[in-house]
Amino acid sequence: MLDKWRRVWQASAPMSELPKAYEPSAVEARWYAAWLDGKCFEANPASGKDAYSIVIPPPNVTGILHLGHVLNNALQDILARRARQKGKEVLWLPGTDHAGIATQAKVERELRESEGLSRRDLGREEFLKRVWDFKNKHGDIIIKQLKRLGCSCDWSRERFTMDEAYTKWVSYVFVELFKEGLIYRGKRMVNWCPVSLTALSDEEVIMTPQRSKLYFMKYQLADAPGEYLEISTTRPETLMGDVAVAVNPKDPRFAKHIGRKVLRPFPQAEIPIIADEHVDIEFGTGALKITPAHDKADFEIGKRHGLEIIDVLTPDGRIECPECPELHGLDRFVARKKAAAMLEEMGLLLKVEEYENNVGFSERAHVPVEPRISMQWFLKYPCVKEAADAVANGEIKFRPERWAKTYAHWMENLQDWCISRQLWWGHQIPVWYRKDKLEALKNAESLDMADLSAGDIHVGIEPPADAVNWTRDEDVMDTWFSSWLWPFATMGDVGENSPTLAKFYPTTDLVTGPDIIFFWVARMIMAGFRFAGEIPFGNVFFTSIIRDLQGRKMSKSLGNSPDPIDLMEKYGADGLRFGLLRIAPVGADLRFDESAVEEGRNFANKLYNACRFRQMAGTDRCDGIADTAGLPPYHLNVMSRLDELAADLEEAYADYRFGEIAQRLYEFLWNDFCDKFLEAVKLDLRESATPAARAMTLGTFDAVMSRYLQLLSPYMPHIAEELSARMGYVAEGEFLMMKLLPAAPLVSGDAKAARDQAAAIYEAAGRMRNLKAEYQVASRKDVRFVVRGAPAWLAAEIQVLALLAGAGGIEIDAAYEAPKGTPAAITPVGEVYMPLEGLIDVEAERARISKEIERVRVEVKKCEGKLGNASFVDRAPAEVVEQEKARLEDWRRKLEQLGEMLAALA
RNA sequence: GCGCGCUUAGCUCAGUGGUAGAGCACAUCCUUCACACGGAUGGGGUCGCAGGUUCGAACCCUGCAGCGCGCACCA
């Protein structure tokens, strides 16, 4: 390991010979390999150090990295790396999710496109083999991408939700909850995806506003030909499944109808008019057709009134109603139009209105889901109260806190979770049925628990001993039924006395998106209580959702989702991390702009060049500043600013204010360190400087920079490690990322006087530069200034001030009488004058200004003429006229300024 | 319908009671030996609207408007 590290070190040329611009790619790859080699990321459960742990939200195994992953994982990496610097034993546990529907759909599509086959053509066993092949081929792409980003995960512990041991956990949990009576099988109204051909949980249905049509029709009263009841519906195609018409019992319009019957148009039948509170008197005609098989609300009403259920749809969303041959076999949306046309022909369609309503769409297949009655497995959530309380009482802390309210609301309205999926890729339900019993019942679809005696069903992790006599339930479980076990199922096997679990569970932080608060976070809390005996994590940090500049979600189809790998190639992983983090707001969505990443890259370059500059001034290493008492104000100032930065970061980390941390790191390096300190001490680094001054300045540089790189390291780990190594801030064989953050500040005493002095000099220099710019001599270096009313200490700093101000010289003259018209400024170091005498050729300058005045006057006249022209003002667009007015104002202002300058010359 | 959030410079956003900030973009100047992925200077904002509290409000309170998100069985 040490040898390898030495090779890394030796690959580094002296900084002063390196290119002017920082080139991240090679550096980043080199250090990542070195960290892996040094086993820097591996967690030791036997360590005596305090534990810090975090489990990765497992990305889809066949997924590829997008910006959301970058943000999410960069944040986790920052937390993990910071914890290491604080002396914690860190476990960041990585892995991937099998992502049932998404992965199966991918493989099915590929199969269809390349071989024209469906999964049923292959059969379950062969198809699953194909999915595993696909997983093995594409499964490590996202892992490689996370490594490219610099993620310090303990890769030796990588888990997959379909690993054998993990699968055992899933079965175990199912069996336990079944035994407890919380898992049951039943025929219920579920969300059915007609494309994926599976049931979905409520959370997988996305309500989307749709422009649709509201059909008004009339049903004839059975006992009174010629008398009709008006009904409105958005779904005429399910009319054949109508078994009643409901009205509100409080609705006076229909009171006389209740108990009578109407004629359903096709297939013709008499159906009752019933009264139900659910019907909204205000909506439509106030009468609601009841189709218990195809609407959740209708199903409930049907149950209340003991109505028949007539299913008229196939699983893939076509009409199944042989009694109505015109519609039989048609797709549901085609049938809708056809049904409306049929009603019209029969003279029963009154009108059609445009109407916007919410339709549930399948999260994965992007088609409207169909409410459908089917036999599924359901879970009554365990430990609901404990889970709700844990967040309410702050045992688990949500950040931003407001998400706790969303969580509480969901927890108070829990519905049983439909956990079975009619897929093949996933954890198969660990339930077996006796074959002879199944045959007797004809088909498993209608298999009711009531029909089975204890001897007919086997629920267990292992198959029954006489397996040949049993058939396993074909369904698999919802992917989230495995994900919700992630924090503890990744740390030890079922029944194992796991040292990892003992050391690292509960985890410290969870970093995830607020969009999966129900899917994942809430369920993990319940599973944690039920199966690990306590909360799964102490803090949950919800990240921003990343949008484009128009505020749209990133998506492949919109093409607005930049490939993070491309960004890293262009700007470096550090640049991407830093740039993205710096613009990440605390509780709001993030509008992504590539220029942010460019700034991250530029920042890395700035840092690199500051270090290159220092190396060019001498490669001797100063052993540290023994005594800060005698240091010049710039040195003390920058050190004390660094101490302040370290303290501010400490507070910001405690509050998870990641964007602010990046911003503070950025400001310190660029403003305090480069623009101020480095510019002020340049004299000390010239050939002419004394060795003592040089050593003191280099020493200060090293003292500050070595600590700064450490503070920066969680955000930009590669460049921080690289520069620390090149500059000799870490000993051979040592990694910056493993070094403890120093506790003591750089400046032990009071630095206020030094800071005030430095601030005064910097501000005075700025005012002097203003004067130069105002009188058009910004780039001249021979400008002289006179200071009146200077404090005594200024004399010692006059050369530095001149350097910062870009002045040829500065005199301190308490008795200076400035000639009339001499440009002057009030500064913290006294009144500063910039005598024009000798600086500019007064005659030439006067001539130049006069000429300029003439030119501007012409412009003013031009503008005035244009604006005085009635045909322009009346006919030109208002915008153009306004523009012209603004231009006139500008020219007038300029004229005034020039007049003042001319007066000053007199 | 209920809940949550947002509204500050052209753009993206900081800023929770005391003289409006950053980065980018823009304009002018500087190819000065760390960095043009740079430096200097400058223009640009009645802090969504209306009230209220206060000596004082971008900030606290109330109402309104616009935008976004979540939840909800109005067909």
Coordinates of N, CA, C and O (backbone and C1' of nucleotides) in Angstrom, one line a residue, chain A residues 20-21 232-234 278-280 283 288 297 355 357-358 402 405 409 549 582 585 589 591 599 601-602 605-606 609-610 612-613 663 670 674-675 678-679 682 769-770 773 779, chain B residues 1-6 11-15 21-25 28-44 67-75:
Chain A
K20 N -0.4 25.9 -16.4 CA -1.0 27.0 -15.7 C -2.4 26.7 -15.3 O -2.9 27.2 -14.3
A21 N -3.1 25.8 -16.0 CA -4.5 25.4 -15.6 C -4.5 24.0 -15.0 O -3.8 23.1 -15.5
S232 N -74.6 12.1 -15.7 CA -73.4 12.5 -16.4 C -72.3 11.5 -16.0 O -72.2 11.0 -14.9
T233 N -71.4 11.3 -17.0 CA -70.3 10.4 -16.8 C -69.1 10.8 -17.6 O -69.2 11.4 -18.7
T234 N -67.9 10.4 -17.2 CA -66.7 10.6 -18.1 C -66.3 9.3 -18.7 O -65.5 9.2 -19.6
H278 N -72.8 9.8 -0.7 CA -71.6 10.1 -1.4 C -71.9 11.0 -2.6 O -71.0 11.8 -3.0
V279 N -73.1 10.9 -3.2 CA -73.3 11.7 -4.4 C -73.4 13.2 -4.2 O -74.0 13.6 -3.2
D280 N -72.6 13.9 -5.0 CA -72.5 15.3 -4.9 C -73.7 16.0 -5.6 O -73.9 15.8 -6.8
F283 N -72.7 18.4 -8.5 CA -72.0 18.0 -9.7 C -72.9 17.4 -10.8 O -73.8 16.6 -10.6
L288 N -75.6 9.7 -10.4 CA -74.3 9.0 -10.6 C -74.6 7.6 -11.0 O -75.2 6.8 -10.3
A297 N -64.9 4.5 -5.8 CA -66.1 5.0 -5.1 C -67.3 4.2 -5.3 O -68.0 3.8 -4.4
Y355 N -64.1 18.9 -20.2 CA -64.0 18.8 -18.8 C -62.6 18.4 -18.4 O -61.9 17.6 -19.0
N357 N -60.3 16.8 -15.5 CA -60.3 16.0 -14.3 C -59.0 15.4 -14.0 O -58.1 15.3 -14.9
N358 N -58.8 14.8 -12.9 CA -57.6 14.2 -12.5 C -57.7 12.7 -12.8 O -58.6 12.0 -12.4
R402 N -40.2 21.0 7.9 CA -41.6 21.0 7.4 C -42.1 19.7 6.8 O -43.3 19.4 6.8
K405 N -44.5 17.4 8.8 CA -45.9 17.5 8.7 C -46.5 16.6 7.6 O -47.6 16.0 7.8
H409 N -49.1 13.6 8.3 CA -50.4 13.5 7.6 C -50.6 12.1 6.9 O -51.6 11.5 7.0
L549 N -33.5 25.4 -16.1 CA -33.7 26.8 -15.9 C -35.1 27.2 -16.1 O -35.6 28.3 -15.6
R582 N -22.8 24.5 -4.3 CA -22.8 25.9 -3.9 C -24.2 26.6 -4.3 O -24.5 27.6 -3.7
P585 N -30.1 25.2 -2.7 CA -30.8 26.0 -1.6 C -31.2 25.0 -0.5 O -31.1 23.8 -0.7
D589 N -36.4 23.8 -4.5 CA -35.9 23.1 -5.7 C -34.6 23.8 -6.2 O -34.4 25.0 -5.9
R591 N -32.4 25.1 -9.4 CA -32.4 25.3 -10.9 C -31.0 25.1 -11.4 O -30.1 25.9 -11.0
E599 N -18.1 27.4 -12.7 CA -17.5 28.2 -11.6 C -16.8 27.3 -10.6 O -15.7 27.6 -10.1
R601 N -15.2 24.6 -11.5 CA -13.9 24.3 -12.2 C -13.0 25.5 -12.0 O -11.8 25.3 -11.7
N602 N -13.5 26.7 -12.2 CA -12.7 27.9 -12.1 C -12.1 28.0 -10.7 O -11.0 28.5 -10.5
N605 N -9.3 25.8 -10.2 CA -8.1 26.4 -10.9 C -7.5 27.5 -10.1 O -6.3 27.7 -10.0
K606 N -8.3 28.3 -9.5 CA -7.8 29.4 -8.7 C -7.0 28.9 -7.5 O -5.9 29.4 -7.2
N609 N -3.7 27.5 -8.7 CA -2.7 28.5 -9.0 C -2.2 29.3 -7.8 O -1.0 29.7 -7.8
A610 N -3.0 29.4 -6.8 CA -2.5 30.0 -5.6 C -1.3 29.2 -5.0 O -0.3 29.7 -4.6
R612 N 0.5 27.0 -6.8 CA 1.6 27.1 -7.7 C 2.4 28.3 -7.5 O 3.7 28.3 -7.5
F613 N 1.8 29.4 -7.2 CA 2.5 30.7 -7.0 C 3.4 30.5 -5.7 O 4.5 31.0 -5.7
Q663 N -20.2 28.2 -0.1 CA -20.1 29.6 -0.4 C -19.0 30.2 0.5 O -18.2 31.0 0.1
W670 N -11.1 33.0 -2.4 CA -11.0 34.0 -3.4 C -10.8 35.4 -2.9 O -9.9 36.1 -3.3
C674 N -6.8 35.1 -1.7 CA -6.1 35.5 -2.9 C -6.1 37.0 -3.2 O -5.1 37.7 -3.3
D675 N -7.3 37.6 -3.2 CA -7.4 39.0 -3.5 C -6.8 39.9 -2.5 O -6.2 40.9 -2.8
L678 N -2.8 37.4 -0.5 CA -1.7 37.1 -1.5 C -1.2 38.4 -2.2 O 0.0 38.6 -2.4
E679 N -2.1 39.3 -2.5 CA -1.7 40.6 -3.1 C -0.9 41.4 -2.2 O 0.1 42.0 -2.6
K682 N 2.9 40.1 -1.7 CA 3.7 39.8 -2.9 C 5.2 40.4 -2.7 O 6.1 39.8 -3.2
R769 N -7.9 53.1 -6.0 CA -8.1 52.5 -7.3 C -9.3 53.2 -8.0 O -9.4 53.4 -9.2
N770 N -10.4 53.5 -7.1 CA -11.5 54.2 -7.6 C -11.1 55.5 -8.3 O -11.6 55.8 -9.4
A773 N -9.5 55.1 -11.6 CA -10.4 54.7 -12.7 C -11.2 55.9 -13.1 O -11.4 56.1 -14.3
S779 N -4.7 52.1 -15.4 CA -3.6 51.2 -15.7 C -2.3 51.8 -15.6 O -1.3 51.2 -15.8
Chain B
rG1 P -61.5 25.8 -4.0 O5' -62.1 24.5 -3.1 C5' -62.7 24.7 -1.9 C4' -62.4 23.6 -1.0 C3' -61.1 23.7 -0.2 O3' -61.3 24.4 1.0 C1' -61.3 21.5 -1.2
rC2 P -60.1 25.3 1.6 O5' -59.2 24.2 2.2 C5' -59.5 23.5 3.4 C4' -58.5 22.4 3.8 C3' -57.1 22.9 3.9 O3' -56.8 23.5 5.2 C1' -57.1 21.0 2.6
rG3 P -55.7 24.7 5.3 O5' -54.4 23.9 5.1 C5' -54.0 23.0 6.0 C4' -52.8 22.2 5.5 C3' -51.6 23.1 5.2 O3' -50.9 23.6 6.3 C1' -51.9 21.5 3.5
rC4 P -50.1 25.0 6.2 O5' -48.8 24.6 5.3 C5' -47.9 23.6 5.7 C4' -46.9 23.3 4.6 C3' -46.2 24.5 4.1 O3' -45.1 25.0 4.9 C1' -46.9 23.2 2.3
rG5 P -44.8 26.5 5.0 O5' -44.0 26.8 3.6 C5' -42.8 26.1 3.3 C4' -42.4 26.2 1.9 C3' -42.2 27.6 1.3 O3' -41.0 28.1 1.7 C1' -43.5 26.3 -0.2
rC6 P -40.8 29.7 1.8 O5' -40.8 30.2 0.3 C5' -39.7 29.7 -0.5 C4' -40.0 30.1 -2.0 C3' -40.2 31.5 -2.3 O3' -39.0 32.2 -2.4 C1' -41.9 30.3 -3.3
rC11 P -35.0 38.1 -14.8 O5' -33.8 37.0 -14.9 C5' -33.9 36.0 -16.0 C4' -32.8 35.0 -15.8 C3' -32.9 34.3 -14.4 O3' -33.7 33.2 -14.4 C1' -30.7 35.1 -14.8
rU12 P -34.4 32.7 -13.1 O5' -33.2 32.1 -12.2 C5' -32.6 30.9 -12.6 C4' -31.5 30.6 -11.6 C3' -31.9 30.7 -10.1 O3' -32.6 29.5 -9.7 C1' -29.8 31.7 -10.5
rC13 P -33.6 29.6 -8.5 O5' -32.8 30.5 -7.5 C5' -32.8 30.3 -6.1 C4' -31.5 30.8 -5.6 C3' -31.6 31.4 -4.2 O3' -31.6 30.4 -3.2 C1' -30.2 32.7 -5.5
rA14 P -32.2 30.7 -1.8 O5' -30.9 31.2 -1.0 C5' -30.7 32.5 -0.7 C4' -29.4 32.7 -0.1 C3' -29.5 33.4 1.3 O3' -29.6 32.5 2.3 C1' -28.1 34.6 -0.2
rG15 P -30.7 32.7 3.4 O5' -30.6 34.2 3.9 C5' -29.5 34.6 4.7 C4' -29.4 36.1 4.7 C3' -30.5 36.8 5.3 O3' -30.4 36.9 6.7 C1' -30.0 37.8 3.3
rG21 P -25.2 46.8 0.1 O5' -24.8 45.3 0.0 C5' -24.6 44.7 -1.3 C4' -24.4 43.3 -1.1 C3' -24.0 42.5 -2.3 O3' -22.6 42.6 -2.6 C1' -25.8 41.4 -1.2
rA22 P -22.1 42.5 -4.0 O5' -22.0 40.9 -4.2 C5' -21.2 40.1 -3.2 C4' -21.4 38.7 -3.5 C3' -21.1 38.3 -5.0 O3' -19.7 38.2 -5.3 C1' -23.1 37.2 -4.2
rG23 P -19.2 38.5 -6.7 O5' -19.7 37.2 -7.5 C5' -19.1 35.9 -7.3 C4' -19.9 34.9 -8.1 C3' -20.0 35.2 -9.6 O3' -18.9 34.9 -10.3 C1' -22.1 34.6 -8.7
rC24 P -18.5 35.7 -11.6 O5' -19.6 35.3 -12.6 C5' -19.7 34.0 -13.1 C4' -21.0 33.8 -13.9 C3' -21.2 34.8 -15.0 O3' -20.6 34.3 -16.2 C1' -23.2 34.7 -13.7
rA25 P -20.0 35.4 -17.2 O5' -21.3 36.2 -17.7 C5' -22.2 35.6 -18.6 C4' -23.4 36.5 -18.8 C3' -23.0 37.9 -19.4 O3' -22.7 37.9 -20.7 C1' -24.5 38.1 -17.6
rU28 P -17.6 48.2 -24.1 O5' -16.6 49.0 -23.1 C5' -16.6 50.4 -23.1 C4' -15.6 50.8 -22.0 C3' -14.2 50.3 -22.0 O3' -13.4 50.9 -22.9 C1' -15.1 50.1 -19.8
rC29 P -12.3 50.1 -23.7 O5' -11.2 49.9 -22.6 C5' -10.5 51.1 -22.0 C4' -9.8 50.7 -20.8 C3' -8.7 49.6 -20.9 O3' -7.5 50.1 -21.5 C1' -10.0 49.2 -19.0
rC30 P -6.6 49.1 -22.3 O5' -6.0 48.1 -21.2 C5' -5.1 48.7 -20.2 C4' -4.8 47.7 -19.2 C3' -4.1 46.4 -19.8 O3' -2.7 46.6 -20.0 C1' -5.7 45.8 -18.2
rU31 P -2.0 46.0 -21.3 O5' -1.8 44.5 -20.9 C5' -2.2 43.5 -21.7 C4' -1.9 42.2 -21.2 C3' -0.6 41.6 -21.7 O3' 0.5 41.8 -20.8 C1' -2.4 40.2 -22.4
rU32 P 0.9 41.4 -19.3 O5' 1.3 42.8 -18.7 C5' 2.6 43.2 -18.4 C4' 2.9 43.1 -16.9 C3' 2.5 41.8 -16.2 O3' 3.5 40.8 -16.3 C1' 1.7 43.6 -14.9
rC33 P 3.3 39.3 -16.6 O5' 3.2 38.6 -15.2 C5' 3.1 37.1 -15.2 C4' 4.3 36.5 -14.5 C3' 4.4 36.9 -13.1 O3' 3.7 36.0 -12.3 C1' 6.5 37.3 -14.1
rA34 P 3.4 36.3 -10.7 O5' 2.6 34.9 -10.4 C5' 3.1 33.7 -10.8 C4' 1.9 32.7 -10.8 C3' 0.8 33.1 -11.7 O3' 1.0 32.7 -13.1 C1' -0.1 32.5 -9.6
rC35 P 0.3 33.4 -14.3 O5' -1.2 33.0 -14.2 C5' -1.6 31.7 -14.5 C4' -3.0 31.5 -14.0 C3' -4.0 32.4 -14.7 O3' -4.5 31.8 -15.9 C1' -4.4 32.3 -12.3
rA36 P -4.4 32.6 -17.2 O5' -5.8 33.4 -17.3 C5' -7.0 32.7 -17.2 C4' -8.1 33.5 -18.0 C3' -8.0 33.2 -19.5 O3' -9.3 32.9 -20.0 C1' -7.9 35.5 -19.0
rC37 P -9.8 31.3 -20.0 O5' -10.4 31.1 -18.5 C5' -11.7 31.3 -18.1 C4' -11.8 31.0 -16.7 C3' -10.6 31.4 -16.0 O3' -10.8 32.6 -15.1 C1' -10.8 29.0 -15.8
rG38 P -11.7 32.9 -14.0 O5' -10.7 33.9 -13.1 C5' -9.5 33.4 -12.7 C4' -8.4 34.5 -12.8 C3' -8.8 35.9 -12.4 O3' -8.9 36.0 -11.0 C1' -7.5 36.0 -14.4
rG39 P -9.9 37.0 -10.4 O5' -9.2 38.4 -10.6 C5' -7.9 38.6 -10.0 C4' -7.4 40.0 -10.4 C3' -8.4 41.2 -10.3 O3' -8.4 41.6 -8.9 C1' -7.4 41.3 -12.4
rA40 P -9.7 42.3 -8.4 O5' -9.7 43.7 -9.1 C5' -8.7 44.6 -8.7 C4' -8.9 45.8 -9.6 C3' -10.2 46.5 -9.5 O3' -10.4 47.3 -8.4 C1' -9.5 46.4 -11.8
rU41 P -11.9 47.4 -7.7 O5' -12.6 48.4 -8.7 C5' -12.1 49.7 -8.9 C4' -12.8 50.3 -10.0 C3' -14.3 50.4 -10.0 O3' -14.8 51.4 -9.2 C1' -13.6 49.7 -12.1
rG42 P -16.2 51.3 -8.5 O5' -17.2 51.3 -9.7 C5' -17.4 52.5 -10.4 C4' -18.2 52.3 -11.6 C3' -19.7 51.9 -11.4 O3' -20.5 53.0 -11.1 C1' -18.7 50.6 -13.1
rG43 P -21.8 52.8 -10.3 O5' -22.9 52.4 -11.5 C5' -23.1 53.4 -12.5 C4' -24.0 52.7 -13.6 C3' -25.3 52.1 -13.1 O3' -26.3 53.0 -13.0 C1' -24.1 50.5 -14.5
rG44 P -27.2 53.0 -11.8 O5' -28.1 51.7 -12.0 C5' -28.9 51.5 -13.2 C4' -29.3 50.1 -13.3 C3' -30.0 49.5 -12.1 O3' -31.4 49.9 -12.1 C1' -28.4 48.0 -12.8
rC67 P -51.0 31.5 -12.0 O5' -49.6 30.8 -11.6 C5' -48.4 31.1 -12.4 C4' -47.2 30.6 -11.8 C3' -47.2 29.1 -11.3 O3' -46.9 28.2 -12.4 C1' -46.4 30.4 -9.6
rG68 P -47.7 26.8 -12.4 O5' -46.8 26.0 -11.3 C5' -45.5 25.7 -11.5 C4' -44.8 25.2 -10.2 C3' -45.4 24.0 -9.6 O3' -45.1 22.8 -10.3 C1' -45.0 25.5 -7.9
rC69 P -46.0 21.5 -10.3 O5' -45.8 20.9 -8.9 C5' -44.5 20.4 -8.4 C4' -44.6 20.2 -7.0 C3' -45.6 19.2 -6.5 O3' -45.3 17.8 -6.8 C1' -45.6 21.0 -5.0
rG70 P -46.4 16.7 -6.9 O5' -46.9 16.5 -5.5 C5' -46.1 15.9 -4.5 C4' -46.7 16.0 -3.1 C3' -48.0 15.3 -3.0 O3' -47.9 13.9 -2.8 C1' -48.1 17.4 -2.0
rC71 P -49.1 12.9 -3.4 O5' -50.3 13.2 -2.4 C5' -50.1 12.8 -1.0 C4' -51.3 13.3 -0.2 C3' -52.7 12.9 -0.7 O3' -53.0 11.6 -0.3 C1' -52.7 15.2 -0.2
rA72 P -53.9 10.7 -1.3 O5' -55.3 11.5 -1.3 C5' -56.0 11.7 0.0 C4' -57.3 12.4 -0.2 C3' -58.1 11.9 -1.3 O3' -58.8 10.7 -1.0 C1' -58.1 14.3 -1.4
rC73 P -59.0 9.6 -2.0 O5' -60.0 10.1 -3.1 C5' -60.0 9.5 -4.4 C4' -61.4 9.4 -4.9 C3' -62.3 10.6 -4.7 O3' -62.1 11.5 -5.7 C1' -63.4 8.6 -4.0
rC74 P -61.8 13.0 -5.4 O5' -62.4 13.7 -6.7 C5' -63.6 14.4 -6.5 C4' -64.7 13.7 -7.1 C3' -65.0 14.1 -8.6 O3' -64.5 13.1 -9.5 C1' -66.8 14.7 -7.2
rA75 P -64.0 13.6 -10.9 O5' -64.5 12.7 -12.0 C5' -65.9 12.6 -12.3 C4' -66.4 11.2 -11.9 C3' -67.0 10.5 -13.1 O3' -66.5 9.1 -13.1 C1' -68.6 10.8 -11.4

